[in-house]
mmCIF file of C-alpha atoms and ligand atoms in Angstrom:
data_model
loop_
_atom_site.group_PDB
_atom_site.id
_atom_site.type_symbol
_atom_site.label_atom_id
_atom_site.label_comp_id
_atom_site.label_asym_id
_atom_site.label_seq_id
_atom_site.Cartn_x
_atom_site.Cartn_y
_atom_site.Cartn_z
ATOM 1 C CA MET Z 1 71.865 68.769 84.338
ATOM 2 C CA ARG Z 2 72.255 70.110 87.882
ATOM 3 C CA ILE Z 3 74.502 73.114 87.349
ATOM 4 C CA GLY Z 4 75.913 74.675 90.515
ATOM 5 C CA VAL Z 5 77.110 78.262 90.658
ATOM 6 C CA LEU Z 6 79.150 80.052 93.312
ATOM 7 C CA THR Z 7 80.797 83.425 93.757
ATOM 8 C CA ALA Z 8 84.054 83.447 95.748
ATOM 9 C CA GLY Z 9 86.486 86.088 97.026
ATOM 10 C CA GLY Z 10 85.599 89.781 97.177
ATOM 11 C CA ASP Z 11 82.263 90.790 95.685
ATOM 12 C CA ALA Z 12 82.142 92.991 92.578
ATOM 13 C CA PRO Z 13 79.387 94.768 90.662
ATOM 14 C CA GLY Z 14 78.250 92.539 87.801
ATOM 15 C CA LEU Z 15 78.265 89.197 89.630
ATOM 16 C CA ASN Z 16 74.473 88.985 89.541
ATOM 17 C CA ALA Z 17 74.420 89.755 85.828
ATOM 18 C CA ALA Z 18 76.760 86.787 85.272
ATOM 19 C CA ILE Z 19 74.626 84.467 87.434
ATOM 20 C CA ARG Z 20 71.574 85.641 85.488
ATOM 21 C CA GLY Z 21 73.327 85.119 82.127
ATOM 22 C CA LEU Z 22 74.212 81.549 83.089
ATOM 23 C CA GLY Z 23 70.815 80.842 84.667
ATOM 24 C CA GLN Z 24 68.687 82.218 81.872
ATOM 25 C CA MET Z 25 70.454 79.996 79.338
ATOM 26 C CA ALA Z 26 70.165 76.965 81.628
ATOM 27 C CA PHE Z 27 66.439 77.471 82.310
ATOM 28 C CA ARG Z 28 65.675 77.876 78.595
ATOM 29 C CA GLU Z 29 67.032 74.400 77.978
ATOM 30 C CA GLY Z 30 65.445 72.752 80.999
ATOM 31 C CA HIS Z 31 68.462 72.461 83.301
ATOM 32 C CA GLU Z 32 68.517 73.053 87.039
ATOM 33 C CA LEU Z 33 70.549 75.911 88.536
ATOM 34 C CA ILE Z 34 71.790 75.357 92.074
ATOM 35 C CA GLY Z 35 73.033 78.452 93.913
ATOM 36 C CA ILE Z 36 75.848 77.710 96.376
ATOM 37 C CA ALA Z 37 75.978 80.084 99.346
ATOM 38 C CA ASN Z 38 79.159 81.926 100.325
ATOM 39 C CA GLY Z 39 81.697 80.605 97.850
ATOM 40 C CA TRP Z 40 83.798 77.542 98.665
ATOM 41 C CA ALA Z 41 82.490 77.596 102.232
ATOM 42 C CA GLY Z 42 79.157 76.405 100.845
ATOM 43 C CA LEU Z 43 80.783 73.244 99.465
ATOM 44 C CA ALA Z 44 83.430 72.556 102.109
ATOM 45 C CA GLY Z 45 80.987 72.043 104.940
ATOM 46 C CA GLU Z 46 77.394 70.951 104.698
ATOM 47 C CA PHE Z 47 76.144 71.321 101.112
ATOM 48 C CA SER Z 48 74.560 74.777 100.956
ATOM 49 C CA GLY Z 49 73.056 74.516 97.463
ATOM 50 C CA ARG Z 50 69.469 75.547 96.810
ATOM 51 C CA ALA Z 51 67.580 75.499 93.545
ATOM 52 C CA LEU Z 52 67.267 78.901 91.898
ATOM 53 C CA HIS Z 53 64.248 79.720 89.745
ATOM 54 C CA PRO Z 54 63.697 82.328 87.031
ATOM 55 C CA GLU Z 55 62.023 84.641 89.566
ATOM 56 C CA ASP Z 56 65.212 84.574 91.706
ATOM 57 C CA LEU Z 57 67.081 86.110 88.771
ATOM 58 C CA SER Z 58 64.471 88.695 87.932
ATOM 59 C CA GLY Z 59 65.586 92.275 88.544
ATOM 60 C CA VAL Z 60 69.145 91.375 89.533
ATOM 61 C CA VAL Z 61 71.015 92.514 86.413
ATOM 62 C CA GLY Z 62 71.590 95.982 87.848
ATOM 63 C CA GLN Z 63 72.024 94.893 91.428
ATOM 64 C CA GLY Z 64 75.490 95.078 92.990
ATOM 65 C CA GLY Z 65 77.003 92.455 95.297
ATOM 66 C CA THR Z 66 76.062 88.815 94.852
ATOM 67 C CA ILE Z 67 72.702 87.200 95.560
ATOM 68 C CA LEU Z 68 74.608 84.049 96.553
ATOM 69 C CA GLY Z 69 76.816 85.651 99.180
ATOM 70 C CA THR Z 70 80.593 85.272 99.067
ATOM 71 C CA ALA Z 71 83.520 84.675 101.394
ATOM 72 C CA ARG Z 72 87.281 84.606 101.533
ATOM 73 C CA TYR Z 73 87.432 81.021 102.722
ATOM 74 C CA ASP Z 74 90.645 79.088 103.221
ATOM 75 C CA LEU Z 75 90.301 75.493 102.001
ATOM 76 C CA ASP Z 76 93.838 74.638 103.103
ATOM 77 C CA ARG Z 77 93.660 75.674 106.759
ATOM 78 C CA PRO Z 78 92.847 73.233 108.187
ATOM 79 C CA ALA Z 79 93.938 70.895 105.400
ATOM 80 C CA GLY Z 80 91.389 68.747 103.617
ATOM 81 C CA GLY Z 81 88.969 71.441 102.442
ATOM 82 C CA ARG Z 82 89.703 70.914 98.753
ATOM 83 C CA GLU Z 83 89.051 67.170 99.024
ATOM 84 C CA ARG Z 84 85.753 67.820 100.800
ATOM 85 C CA VAL Z 85 84.726 70.263 98.048
ATOM 86 C CA LEU Z 86 85.609 67.650 95.411
ATOM 87 C CA ARG Z 87 83.438 65.052 97.131
ATOM 88 C CA THR Z 88 80.526 67.478 97.532
ATOM 89 C CA ILE Z 89 80.636 68.425 93.853
ATOM 90 C CA ASN Z 90 80.636 64.758 92.805
ATOM 91 C CA ASP Z 91 77.789 63.926 95.211
ATOM 92 C CA HIS Z 92 75.464 66.818 94.397
ATOM 93 C CA LEU Z 93 76.200 68.423 91.037
ATOM 94 C CA ASP Z 94 76.733 67.594 87.377
ATOM 95 C CA ALA Z 95 78.753 70.765 86.832
ATOM 96 C CA LEU Z 96 79.959 73.794 88.775
ATOM 97 C CA VAL Z 97 80.526 77.348 87.556
ATOM 98 C CA ALA Z 98 82.961 79.193 89.851
ATOM 99 C CA ILE Z 99 82.926 82.965 89.483
ATOM 100 C CA GLY Z 100 86.018 84.564 90.961
ATOM 101 C CA GLY Z 101 89.519 85.979 90.663
ATOM 102 C CA ASP Z 102 92.914 84.281 90.583
ATOM 103 C CA GLY Z 103 92.559 82.599 93.987
ATOM 104 C CA THR Z 104 89.209 81.101 92.996
ATOM 105 C CA GLN Z 105 90.489 79.977 89.602
ATOM 106 C CA ARG Z 106 93.569 78.350 91.163
ATOM 107 C CA ILE Z 107 91.237 76.216 93.268
ATOM 108 C CA SER Z 108 88.984 75.542 90.249
ATOM 109 C CA ASN Z 109 92.032 74.422 88.307
ATOM 110 C CA TRP Z 110 93.119 72.102 91.132
ATOM 111 C CA LEU Z 111 89.620 70.581 91.223
ATOM 112 C CA ALA Z 112 89.453 70.275 87.420
ATOM 113 C CA ASP Z 113 92.797 68.447 87.432
ATOM 114 C CA ARG Z 114 91.132 65.873 89.692
ATOM 115 C CA GLY Z 115 88.191 65.394 87.376
ATOM 116 C CA ALA Z 116 85.700 67.915 88.767
ATOM 117 C CA PRO Z 117 83.306 69.229 86.075
ATOM 118 C CA ILE Z 118 84.213 72.898 86.601
ATOM 119 C CA VAL Z 119 84.048 76.005 84.425
ATOM 120 C CA GLY Z 120 85.351 79.379 85.670
ATOM 121 C CA VAL Z 121 84.148 82.951 85.118
ATOM 122 C CA PRO Z 122 86.633 85.857 85.454
ATOM 123 C CA LYS Z 123 85.840 88.339 88.208
ATOM 124 C CA THR Z 124 88.004 90.897 89.945
ATOM 125 C CA LEU Z 125 87.749 94.637 90.061
ATOM 126 C CA ASP Z 126 91.567 94.631 90.275
ATOM 127 C CA ASN Z 127 91.560 93.537 86.591
ATOM 128 C CA ASP Z 128 94.714 91.518 87.130
ATOM 129 C CA LEU Z 129 93.688 88.086 85.821
ATOM 130 C CA VAL Z 130 96.063 87.012 83.073
ATOM 131 C CA GLY Z 131 94.680 85.942 79.704
ATOM 132 C CA THR Z 132 91.517 88.062 79.639
ATOM 133 C CA ASP Z 133 90.812 91.645 78.633
ATOM 134 C CA TYR Z 134 87.718 91.701 80.840
ATOM 135 C CA CYS Z 135 87.081 90.955 84.507
ATOM 136 C CA ILE Z 136 83.697 91.510 86.155
ATOM 137 C CA GLY Z 137 83.648 94.665 88.282
ATOM 138 C CA PHE Z 138 86.612 96.564 86.872
ATOM 139 C CA ASP Z 139 84.637 98.935 84.667
ATOM 140 C CA THR Z 140 82.359 99.913 87.545
ATOM 141 C CA ALA Z 141 85.330 100.543 89.845
ATOM 142 C CA VAL Z 142 86.995 102.731 87.215
ATOM 143 C CA SER Z 143 83.764 104.698 86.763
ATOM 144 C CA ILE Z 144 83.507 105.284 90.503
ATOM 145 C CA VAL Z 145 87.118 106.484 90.681
ATOM 146 C CA ALA Z 146 86.538 108.812 87.711
ATOM 147 C CA GLU Z 147 83.376 110.256 89.227
ATOM 148 C CA SER Z 148 85.118 110.706 92.568
ATOM 149 C CA LEU Z 149 87.967 112.612 90.895
ATOM 150 C CA ASP Z 150 85.424 114.862 89.154
ATOM 151 C CA ARG Z 151 83.995 115.677 92.566
ATOM 152 C CA LEU Z 152 87.367 116.134 94.233
ATOM 153 C CA TYR Z 153 88.503 118.358 91.375
ATOM 154 C CA THR Z 154 86.006 121.136 92.184
ATOM 155 C CA THR Z 155 86.819 121.231 95.879
ATOM 156 C CA ALA Z 156 90.577 120.922 95.214
ATOM 157 C CA ALA Z 157 90.451 123.809 92.753
ATOM 158 C CA SER Z 158 88.364 125.983 95.074
ATOM 159 C CA HIS Z 159 90.776 125.518 97.986
ATOM 160 C CA HIS Z 160 94.026 125.307 95.971
ATOM 161 C CA ARG Z 161 94.794 121.979 97.627
ATOM 162 C CA VAL Z 162 96.581 118.758 96.844
ATOM 163 C CA MET Z 163 94.134 115.858 97.033
ATOM 164 C CA VAL Z 164 95.658 112.420 97.493
ATOM 165 C CA VAL Z 165 93.229 109.663 96.463
ATOM 166 C CA GLU Z 166 93.904 106.021 97.370
ATOM 167 C CA THR Z 167 92.317 103.330 95.209
ATOM 168 C CA MET Z 168 91.983 99.554 95.464
ATOM 169 C CA GLY Z 169 93.767 97.192 93.098
ATOM 170 C CA ARG Z 170 96.026 94.946 95.167
ATOM 171 C CA ALA Z 171 99.465 94.452 93.578
ATOM 172 C CA THR Z 172 98.572 96.082 90.260
ATOM 173 C CA GLY Z 173 97.619 99.621 89.308
ATOM 174 C CA TRP Z 174 94.740 99.089 86.839
ATOM 175 C CA VAL Z 175 92.055 100.819 88.900
ATOM 176 C CA ALA Z 176 94.321 103.755 89.769
ATOM 177 C CA ALA Z 177 95.683 104.144 86.234
ATOM 178 C CA MET Z 178 92.416 103.843 84.293
ATOM 179 C CA GLY Z 179 90.358 105.679 86.910
ATOM 180 C CA GLY Z 180 93.012 108.401 87.017
ATOM 181 C CA LEU Z 181 93.141 108.665 83.235
ATOM 182 C CA ALA Z 182 89.343 108.961 83.022
ATOM 183 C CA GLY Z 183 89.199 111.447 85.891
ATOM 184 C CA GLY Z 184 92.070 113.677 84.728
ATOM 185 C CA ALA Z 185 94.509 112.892 87.571
ATOM 186 C CA ASP Z 186 97.582 115.133 87.766
ATOM 187 C CA LEU Z 187 99.771 112.271 88.946
ATOM 188 C CA ILE Z 188 99.197 108.513 89.232
ATOM 189 C CA VAL Z 189 101.419 106.329 91.383
ATOM 190 C CA ILE Z 190 101.126 102.576 90.764
ATOM 191 C CA PRO Z 191 103.168 99.514 91.751
ATOM 192 C CA GLU Z 192 104.268 98.730 88.177
ATOM 193 C CA PHE Z 193 106.121 102.041 87.704
ATOM 194 C CA PRO Z 194 107.444 103.208 91.083
ATOM 195 C CA ILE Z 195 108.477 106.829 91.581
ATOM 196 C CA THR Z 196 110.249 108.490 94.498
ATOM 197 C CA LEU Z 197 108.892 111.048 96.906
ATOM 198 C CA ASP Z 198 111.286 113.642 95.447
ATOM 199 C CA GLN Z 199 109.752 113.057 92.014
ATOM 200 C CA ILE Z 200 106.246 113.514 93.437
ATOM 201 C CA ILE Z 201 107.173 116.774 95.173
ATOM 202 C CA ALA Z 202 109.069 118.042 92.125
ATOM 203 C CA HIS Z 203 106.003 117.399 89.984
ATOM 204 C CA LEU Z 204 103.695 119.249 92.381
ATOM 205 C CA VAL Z 205 106.116 122.199 92.608
ATOM 206 C CA LYS Z 206 106.315 122.315 88.799
ATOM 207 C CA ARG Z 207 102.533 122.383 88.556
ATOM 208 C CA ARG Z 208 102.297 125.124 91.162
ATOM 209 C CA ASN Z 209 104.937 127.172 89.332
ATOM 210 C CA SER Z 210 102.896 126.884 86.155
ATOM 211 C CA ASN Z 211 99.849 128.379 87.868
ATOM 212 C CA ASN Z 212 98.163 125.081 88.695
ATOM 213 C CA ALA Z 213 97.347 125.835 92.295
ATOM 214 C CA PHE Z 214 95.779 122.434 92.944
ATOM 215 C CA SER Z 215 96.638 118.838 92.111
ATOM 216 C CA ILE Z 216 94.984 115.455 92.270
ATOM 217 C CA VAL Z 217 97.358 112.586 93.027
ATOM 218 C CA VAL Z 218 96.001 109.035 92.672
ATOM 219 C CA VAL Z 219 97.884 106.298 94.505
ATOM 220 C CA ALA Z 220 97.205 102.574 94.230
ATOM 221 C CA GLU Z 221 96.910 100.745 97.552
ATOM 222 C CA GLY Z 222 99.633 98.279 96.548
ATOM 223 C CA ILE Z 223 102.527 100.715 95.988
ATOM 224 C CA ASN Z 224 105.796 99.980 97.730
ATOM 225 C CA LEU Z 225 106.282 102.315 100.695
ATOM 226 C CA GLU Z 226 110.039 101.793 100.803
ATOM 227 C CA THR Z 227 110.437 103.319 97.335
ATOM 228 C CA LEU Z 228 108.802 106.403 98.846
ATOM 229 C CA GLY Z 229 111.143 106.470 101.837
ATOM 230 C CA GLY Z 230 108.660 104.740 104.131
ATOM 231 C CA VAL Z 231 109.014 101.613 106.198
ATOM 232 C CA GLU Z 232 106.836 98.574 105.629
ATOM 233 C CA ALA Z 233 105.384 97.752 109.026
ATOM 234 C CA GLY Z 234 105.362 94.120 110.072
ATOM 235 C CA GLY Z 235 102.229 92.382 111.270
ATOM 236 C CA VAL Z 236 99.902 93.879 108.658
ATOM 237 C CA PRO Z 237 96.439 92.301 109.154
ATOM 238 C CA THR Z 238 95.451 89.548 106.736
ATOM 239 C CA ASP Z 239 92.095 88.394 105.412
ATOM 240 C CA GLY Z 240 90.449 84.958 105.698
ATOM 241 C CA ILE Z 241 92.789 83.406 103.123
ATOM 242 C CA GLY Z 242 96.012 84.962 104.352
ATOM 243 C CA GLY Z 243 96.094 87.884 101.886
ATOM 244 C CA VAL Z 244 97.546 91.133 103.234
ATOM 245 C CA ARG Z 245 94.823 93.733 103.808
ATOM 246 C CA LEU Z 246 96.568 96.423 101.804
ATOM 247 C CA ALA Z 247 94.222 99.226 102.819
ATOM 248 C CA THR Z 248 95.490 98.969 106.398
ATOM 249 C CA ARG Z 249 98.959 100.124 105.218
ATOM 250 C CA GLY Z 250 97.549 103.592 104.677
ATOM 251 C CA VAL Z 251 99.635 104.481 101.609
ATOM 252 C CA GLY Z 252 97.393 107.442 100.707
ATOM 253 C CA GLN Z 253 97.771 108.905 104.183
ATOM 254 C CA PHE Z 254 101.527 108.269 104.053
ATOM 255 C CA VAL Z 255 102.001 110.047 100.713
ATOM 256 C CA ALA Z 256 99.838 112.959 101.916
ATOM 257 C CA ALA Z 257 101.859 113.271 105.127
ATOM 258 C CA GLN Z 258 105.132 113.380 103.174
ATOM 259 C CA ILE Z 259 103.819 116.083 100.831
ATOM 260 C CA ASP Z 260 102.546 118.006 103.852
ATOM 261 C CA ALA Z 261 105.904 117.657 105.605
ATOM 262 C CA HIS Z 262 107.646 119.173 102.593
ATOM 263 C CA GLY Z 263 105.740 122.384 103.263
ATOM 264 C CA GLY Z 264 104.001 124.764 100.899
ATOM 265 C CA PHE Z 265 101.009 122.563 100.092
ATOM 266 C CA GLU Z 266 97.708 122.109 101.815
ATOM 267 C CA VAL Z 267 96.940 118.405 101.515
ATOM 268 C CA ARG Z 268 93.883 116.210 102.074
ATOM 269 C CA THR Z 269 93.433 112.447 101.665
ATOM 270 C CA THR Z 270 90.486 110.401 100.380
ATOM 271 C CA VAL Z 271 90.496 106.617 100.616
ATOM 272 C CA LEU Z 272 87.846 105.373 98.187
ATOM 273 C CA GLY Z 273 87.832 101.895 99.732
ATOM 274 C CA HIS Z 274 84.768 99.711 99.350
ATOM 275 C CA LEU Z 275 82.796 102.429 97.575
ATOM 276 C CA GLN Z 276 84.646 101.074 94.517
ATOM 277 C CA ARG Z 277 83.022 97.675 95.029
ATOM 278 C CA GLY Z 278 79.534 98.588 96.115
ATOM 279 C CA GLY Z 279 76.356 99.493 94.267
ATOM 280 C CA SER Z 280 75.077 99.094 90.776
ATOM 281 C CA PRO Z 281 77.286 97.835 87.898
ATOM 282 C CA THR Z 282 77.839 99.983 84.811
ATOM 283 C CA ALA Z 283 76.078 98.989 81.580
ATOM 284 C CA TYR Z 284 79.444 97.704 80.300
ATOM 285 C CA ASP Z 285 79.841 95.395 83.305
ATOM 286 C CA ARG Z 286 76.236 94.207 82.973
ATOM 287 C CA ILE Z 287 76.680 93.354 79.294
ATOM 288 C CA TRP Z 288 80.048 91.625 79.553
ATOM 289 C CA ALA Z 289 79.189 89.806 82.774
ATOM 290 C CA THR Z 290 76.072 88.515 80.993
ATOM 291 C CA ARG Z 291 78.202 87.423 78.044
ATOM 292 C CA VAL Z 292 80.785 85.532 80.111
ATOM 293 C CA GLY Z 293 77.994 84.008 82.242
ATOM 294 C CA ALA Z 294 76.199 82.785 79.121
ATOM 295 C CA ALA Z 295 79.498 81.532 77.665
ATOM 296 C CA ALA Z 296 80.092 79.547 80.872
ATOM 297 C CA TYR Z 297 76.744 77.809 80.241
ATOM 298 C CA ASP Z 298 77.806 76.969 76.675
ATOM 299 C CA ALA Z 299 81.052 75.485 78.036
ATOM 300 C CA VAL Z 300 79.157 73.415 80.611
ATOM 301 C CA VAL Z 301 76.739 71.850 78.106
ATOM 302 C CA ALA Z 302 79.605 71.195 75.713
ATOM 303 C CA GLU Z 303 81.432 69.568 78.662
ATOM 304 C CA ARG Z 304 84.448 71.822 78.136
ATOM 305 C CA PHE Z 305 85.415 71.442 81.794
ATOM 306 C CA GLY Z 306 88.611 72.938 83.160
ATOM 307 C CA MET Z 307 88.004 75.989 80.943
ATOM 308 C CA ILE Z 308 87.033 79.630 81.516
ATOM 309 C CA PRO Z 309 85.414 82.119 79.132
ATOM 310 C CA VAL Z 310 87.781 85.058 78.629
ATOM 311 C CA VAL Z 311 87.445 88.210 76.575
ATOM 312 C CA ARG Z 312 89.977 88.938 73.859
ATOM 313 C CA GLY Z 313 89.277 92.086 71.931
ATOM 314 C CA SER Z 314 85.533 91.996 71.390
ATOM 315 C CA GLN Z 315 85.230 88.196 71.427
ATOM 316 C CA VAL Z 316 84.499 85.738 74.197
ATOM 317 C CA GLU Z 317 86.796 82.720 73.902
ATOM 318 C CA LEU Z 318 87.502 79.693 76.061
ATOM 319 C CA ALA Z 319 90.878 79.375 77.765
ATOM 320 C CA PRO Z 320 92.223 76.636 80.052
ATOM 321 C CA LEU Z 321 91.852 77.491 83.742
ATOM 322 C CA ALA Z 322 95.563 76.810 84.127
ATOM 323 C CA ALA Z 323 96.266 79.760 81.809
ATOM 324 C CA VAL Z 324 94.562 82.325 84.065
ATOM 325 C CA ALA Z 325 95.219 80.834 87.485
ATOM 326 C CA HIS Z 326 98.796 81.980 87.930
ATOM 327 C CA GLY Z 327 100.586 85.314 87.728
ATOM 328 C CA GLN Z 328 99.178 88.801 87.428
ATOM 329 C CA ARG Z 329 98.365 90.942 84.461
ATOM 330 C CA GLN Z 330 100.165 94.248 84.908
ATOM 331 C CA VAL Z 331 99.539 97.705 83.503
ATOM 332 C CA PRO Z 332 101.707 97.866 80.366
ATOM 333 C CA ARG Z 333 104.273 100.598 79.805
ATOM 334 C CA GLU Z 334 102.419 102.205 76.881
ATOM 335 C CA LEU Z 335 99.237 102.642 78.912
ATOM 336 C CA TYR Z 336 101.101 104.204 81.823
ATOM 337 C CA ASP Z 337 102.961 106.492 79.405
ATOM 338 C CA LEU Z 338 99.600 107.644 78.039
ATOM 339 C CA CYS Z 339 98.440 108.480 81.577
ATOM 340 C CA ALA Z 340 101.718 110.289 82.223
ATOM 341 C CA ALA Z 341 101.302 112.431 79.106
ATOM 342 C CA PHE Z 342 98.580 114.287 81.015
ATOM 343 C CA PHE Z 343 100.533 114.834 84.251
HETATM 344 O O1 F6P I 401 90.539 91.988 95.220
HETATM 345 C C1 F6P I 401 89.538 92.940 95.305
HETATM 346 C C2 F6P I 401 89.779 93.888 96.465
HETATM 347 O O2 F6P I 401 88.745 94.838 96.454
HETATM 348 C C3 F6P I 401 91.149 94.553 96.478
HETATM 349 O O3 F6P I 401 91.266 95.615 95.579
HETATM 350 C C4 F6P I 401 91.263 94.939 97.932
HETATM 351 O O4 F6P I 401 92.626 95.047 98.337
HETATM 352 C C5 F6P I 401 90.591 93.798 98.624
HETATM 353 O O5 F6P I 401 89.721 93.197 97.685
HETATM 354 C C6 F6P I 401 89.810 94.196 99.848
HETATM 355 O O6 F6P I 401 89.276 93.049 100.393
HETATM 356 P P1 F6P I 401 88.320 93.003 101.646
HETATM 357 O O7 F6P I 401 86.953 93.432 101.190
HETATM 358 O O8 F6P I 401 88.362 91.577 102.071
HETATM 359 O O9 F6P I 401 88.871 93.956 102.666
#
């Protein structure tokens, strides 16, 4: 079989481990692996596929980013991109494995509905794909947030400051909540459980009155500014597929400025940004990315197209693409309450 593989949307640590997991299984059984460059862009225009060989996958398990390149590529503007991708798949490949988040899996699902031999693989450091307990990149992002908080803790404590730390995560608060829990945050503000500015200040005052002269406040990039008394600016820049570039809203800076304006606190802001996406994956991401990559191979040879390997508990299972392509998995109440028990 000629099995194509692409990575689409934002990169995430662990993508190469998944490509390697898929490829290693395919090579063992004599199949071809065709690497598609730059996500859907590599199928919408001239076919960008090139044969990968075992040596291309050697040494990549611990390498961040994606050896295939990726892109946020809009197949609908101008219209007709999806149809071109469908034709290219039918002309050049026997199967395609599409590694990506909800946007990627929505397109995969559309293609599968039209007969394309597609299998997905769940990737997003935002961890917001429904129907799976694991998404490639999330564990590494959480580890980076936790390590950053450890580092900010010593300087915050030395200077008796409030450190506001902005994390990625889009519309959900997984990275902020789990990174904050692991790093001992003193307050975590996420979209799922909005709090007001008065509640933030009251919490910091309470901490100061109980001899905690410093605080670390983690805010998720997707929190609603209006809940905090801010104004959502119009004309926020968007990315290649029309998604709002949340980091440009500056929510960390906004929260810090409000705390500063209250008086009585010395405040600094750290925006962790793309540090959360770069560099080497954790062992956990390497192992699970390998497992879902290998499971995607099993699905391909079994011709279980229109499916995606997901993790439930400690098992990899197959789910229909349609089941993960819509909606967002949110941080549940009990997990946020656990975080809040340490505020
Ligand atoms: O979806 C992953 C993510 O890292 C989000 O957390 C973040 O908002 C976005 O991508 C940033 O995208 P870009 O690299 O295109 O600016």
